[in-house]
Structures are given as structure tokens and as C-alpha cells.
């Protein structure tokens, strides 16, 4: 499921003129390193990302999710956005890659 999420997230980033640099997830959240143009409204982007990926994943994995997840949405309303500032991207990519990745 995480692999399909990455595909969907890349598509949504590209649609906003950005790119997904790195992605990984844990059972209850995901970590994304995304580059967006400075004109992108982050709250609107996150809403589009979460809405689009939720719809697509719930369609593709309907049978798998039916037994464990009965809500009409996949993501919670909350999110956290951090800027990278002067931190080298390789350090951030390593951090994301080292997250415990659940079995797909």
C-alpha cells in the first residue's frame, strides 16, 4: 500500500509543480520530503494530497481496508509541515529512509 501511496503522492506533487523527493511510512503516519514552488499554498496542497491519495487507496485496497478500517477517509485531519532551511537534503532523506517501514 505504501508503494502505491508513493505513486499517487508523486502524481499530486507533479500536478502542483513540485516533486516528491523521498517518502516512507510507519503504521500510523508517513514522512514525505517534498519540493514545491514558493507560490504553492501548503494547506491547500496537503488537503489535495490527502484527499486524492485517500480516495485512490481506498479504491485500490478496498477489500484489505474493509476489515480493519470502516471510516470514509483514510487520513486524519492533522498534519505537520517543517521547512528544511539549511539542512542538507541528504540528511533529511536518510532520516526518512530510516523510519520503520511496515510490510506492504
mmCIF file of C-alpha atoms in Angstrom:
data_model
loop_
_atom_site.group_PDB
_atom_site.id
_atom_site.type_symbol
_atom_site.label_atom_id
_atom_site.label_comp_id
_atom_site.label_asym_id
_atom_site.label_seq_id
_atom_site.Cartn_x
_atom_site.Cartn_y
_atom_site.Cartn_z
ATOM 1 C CA UNK A 1 0.000 0.000 0.000
ATOM 2 C CA UNK A 2 2.860 2.365 0.797
ATOM 3 C CA UNK A 3 4.348 1.812 -2.666
ATOM 4 C CA UNK A 4 1.035 2.807 -4.277
ATOM 5 C CA UNK A 5 0.807 5.798 -1.949
ATOM 6 C CA UNK A 6 4.209 6.956 -3.235
ATOM 7 C CA UNK A 7 2.999 6.699 -6.840
ATOM 8 C CA UNK A 8 -0.101 8.745 -6.013
ATOM 9 C CA UNK A 9 1.883 11.303 -3.998
ATOM 10 C CA UNK A 10 4.347 11.785 -6.879
ATOM 11 C CA UNK A 11 1.454 12.464 -9.253
ATOM 12 C CA UNK A 12 -0.090 15.027 -6.928
ATOM 13 C CA UNK A 13 3.247 16.759 -6.331
ATOM 14 C CA UNK A 14 3.830 16.996 -10.084
ATOM 15 C CA UNK A 15 0.330 18.415 -10.583
ATOM 16 C CA UNK A 16 1.278 21.218 -8.172
ATOM 17 C CA UNK A 17 4.565 21.905 -9.951
ATOM 18 C CA UNK A 18 6.624 20.127 -7.319
ATOM 19 C CA UNK A 19 8.251 16.789 -6.743
ATOM 20 C CA UNK A 20 8.346 14.062 -4.156
ATOM 21 C CA UNK A 21 11.998 13.633 -3.178
ATOM 22 C CA UNK A 22 11.653 10.929 -0.517
ATOM 23 C CA UNK A 23 8.821 9.037 1.173
ATOM 24 C CA UNK A 24 8.469 6.411 3.852
ATOM 25 C CA UNK A 25 5.880 5.433 6.368
ATOM 26 C CA UNK A 26 5.120 3.827 9.668
ATOM 27 C CA UNK A 27 1.884 2.084 10.635
ATOM 28 C CA UNK A 28 0.253 5.343 11.755
ATOM 29 C CA UNK A 29 1.892 8.094 9.661
ATOM 30 C CA UNK A 30 4.067 8.931 6.675
ATOM 31 C CA UNK A 31 7.150 11.105 6.232
ATOM 32 C CA UNK A 32 7.492 12.985 2.951
ATOM 33 C CA UNK A 33 10.243 15.215 1.629
ATOM 34 C CA UNK A 34 8.552 17.407 -0.952
ATOM 35 C CA UNK A 35 9.745 20.325 -3.027
ATOM 36 C CA UNK A 36 7.018 22.791 -4.039
ATOM 37 C CA UNK A 37 7.148 26.167 -5.748
ATOM 38 C CA UNK A 38 7.065 29.118 -3.328
ATOM 39 C CA UNK A 39 3.648 30.100 -4.687
ATOM 40 C CA UNK A 40 2.036 26.838 -3.524
ATOM 41 C CA UNK A 41 -0.416 27.199 -0.649
ATOM 42 C CA UNK A 42 0.698 24.432 1.720
ATOM 43 C CA UNK A 43 -2.667 23.881 3.404
ATOM 44 C CA UNK A 44 -4.373 23.517 0.018
ATOM 45 C CA UNK A 45 -1.645 21.176 -1.220
ATOM 46 C CA UNK A 46 -1.849 18.957 1.870
ATOM 47 C CA UNK A 47 -5.629 18.825 1.530
ATOM 48 C CA UNK A 48 -5.338 17.828 -2.148
ATOM 49 C CA UNK A 49 -2.656 15.245 -1.352
ATOM 50 C CA UNK A 50 -4.588 13.655 1.498
ATOM 51 C CA UNK A 51 -7.940 13.714 -0.298
ATOM 52 C CA UNK A 52 -6.586 12.324 -3.561
ATOM 53 C CA UNK A 53 -4.461 9.592 -2.015
ATOM 54 C CA UNK A 54 -7.240 8.580 0.376
ATOM 55 C CA UNK A 55 -9.751 8.148 -2.442
ATOM 56 C CA UNK A 56 -7.341 6.223 -4.621
ATOM 57 C CA UNK A 57 -6.002 3.930 -1.896
ATOM 58 C CA UNK A 58 -9.493 3.185 -0.569
ATOM 59 C CA UNK A 59 -10.500 2.210 -4.117
ATOM 60 C CA UNK A 60 -7.452 0.069 -4.872
ATOM 61 C CA UNK A 61 -7.265 -1.579 -1.437
ATOM 62 C CA UNK A 62 -10.993 -1.654 -0.637
ATOM 63 C CA UNK A 63 -11.009 -5.320 0.297
ATOM 64 C CA UNK A 64 -7.930 -5.095 2.521
ATOM 65 C CA UNK A 65 -9.165 -1.970 4.304
ATOM 66 C CA UNK A 66 -12.760 -3.151 4.749
ATOM 67 C CA UNK A 67 -11.909 -5.483 7.601
ATOM 68 C CA UNK A 68 -9.818 -3.033 9.583
ATOM 69 C CA UNK A 69 -10.863 0.471 8.594
ATOM 70 C CA UNK A 70 -14.505 1.466 8.242
ATOM 71 C CA UNK A 71 -14.215 5.268 8.069
ATOM 72 C CA UNK A 72 -14.934 7.072 4.762
ATOM 73 C CA UNK A 73 -11.489 8.736 4.890
ATOM 74 C CA UNK A 74 -8.015 7.303 5.289
ATOM 75 C CA UNK A 75 -6.113 10.207 6.841
ATOM 76 C CA UNK A 76 -6.773 12.230 9.965
ATOM 77 C CA UNK A 77 -7.314 15.978 9.618
ATOM 78 C CA UNK A 78 -3.979 16.788 11.252
ATOM 79 C CA UNK A 79 -0.594 17.190 9.608
ATOM 80 C CA UNK A 80 2.824 18.627 10.351
ATOM 81 C CA UNK A 81 4.887 20.678 7.889
ATOM 82 C CA UNK A 82 8.511 21.522 8.597
ATOM 83 C CA UNK A 83 10.850 23.570 6.445
ATOM 84 C CA UNK A 84 14.334 22.234 5.773
ATOM 85 C CA UNK A 85 16.146 25.539 5.988
ATOM 86 C CA UNK A 86 19.870 24.982 5.584
ATOM 87 C CA UNK A 87 19.817 21.281 6.456
ATOM 88 C CA UNK A 88 21.384 19.227 3.652
ATOM 89 C CA UNK A 89 18.738 17.207 1.799
ATOM 90 C CA UNK A 90 20.802 14.026 2.162
ATOM 91 C CA UNK A 91 20.441 14.224 5.959
ATOM 92 C CA UNK A 92 16.669 14.582 5.692
ATOM 93 C CA UNK A 93 16.467 11.764 3.133
ATOM 94 C CA UNK A 94 18.438 9.488 5.489
ATOM 95 C CA UNK A 95 16.081 10.302 8.344
ATOM 96 C CA UNK A 96 13.046 9.404 6.238
ATOM 97 C CA UNK A 97 14.651 6.228 4.880
ATOM 98 C CA UNK A 98 15.431 5.033 8.407
ATOM 99 C CA UNK A 99 11.789 5.066 9.514
ATOM 100 C CA UNK A 100 10.308 1.637 10.200
ATOM 101 C CA UNK A 101 8.530 0.712 7.003
ATOM 102 C CA UNK A 102 5.529 -1.584 7.503
ATOM 103 C CA UNK A 103 5.069 -4.542 5.216
ATOM 104 C CA UNK A 104 3.208 -3.551 2.035
#
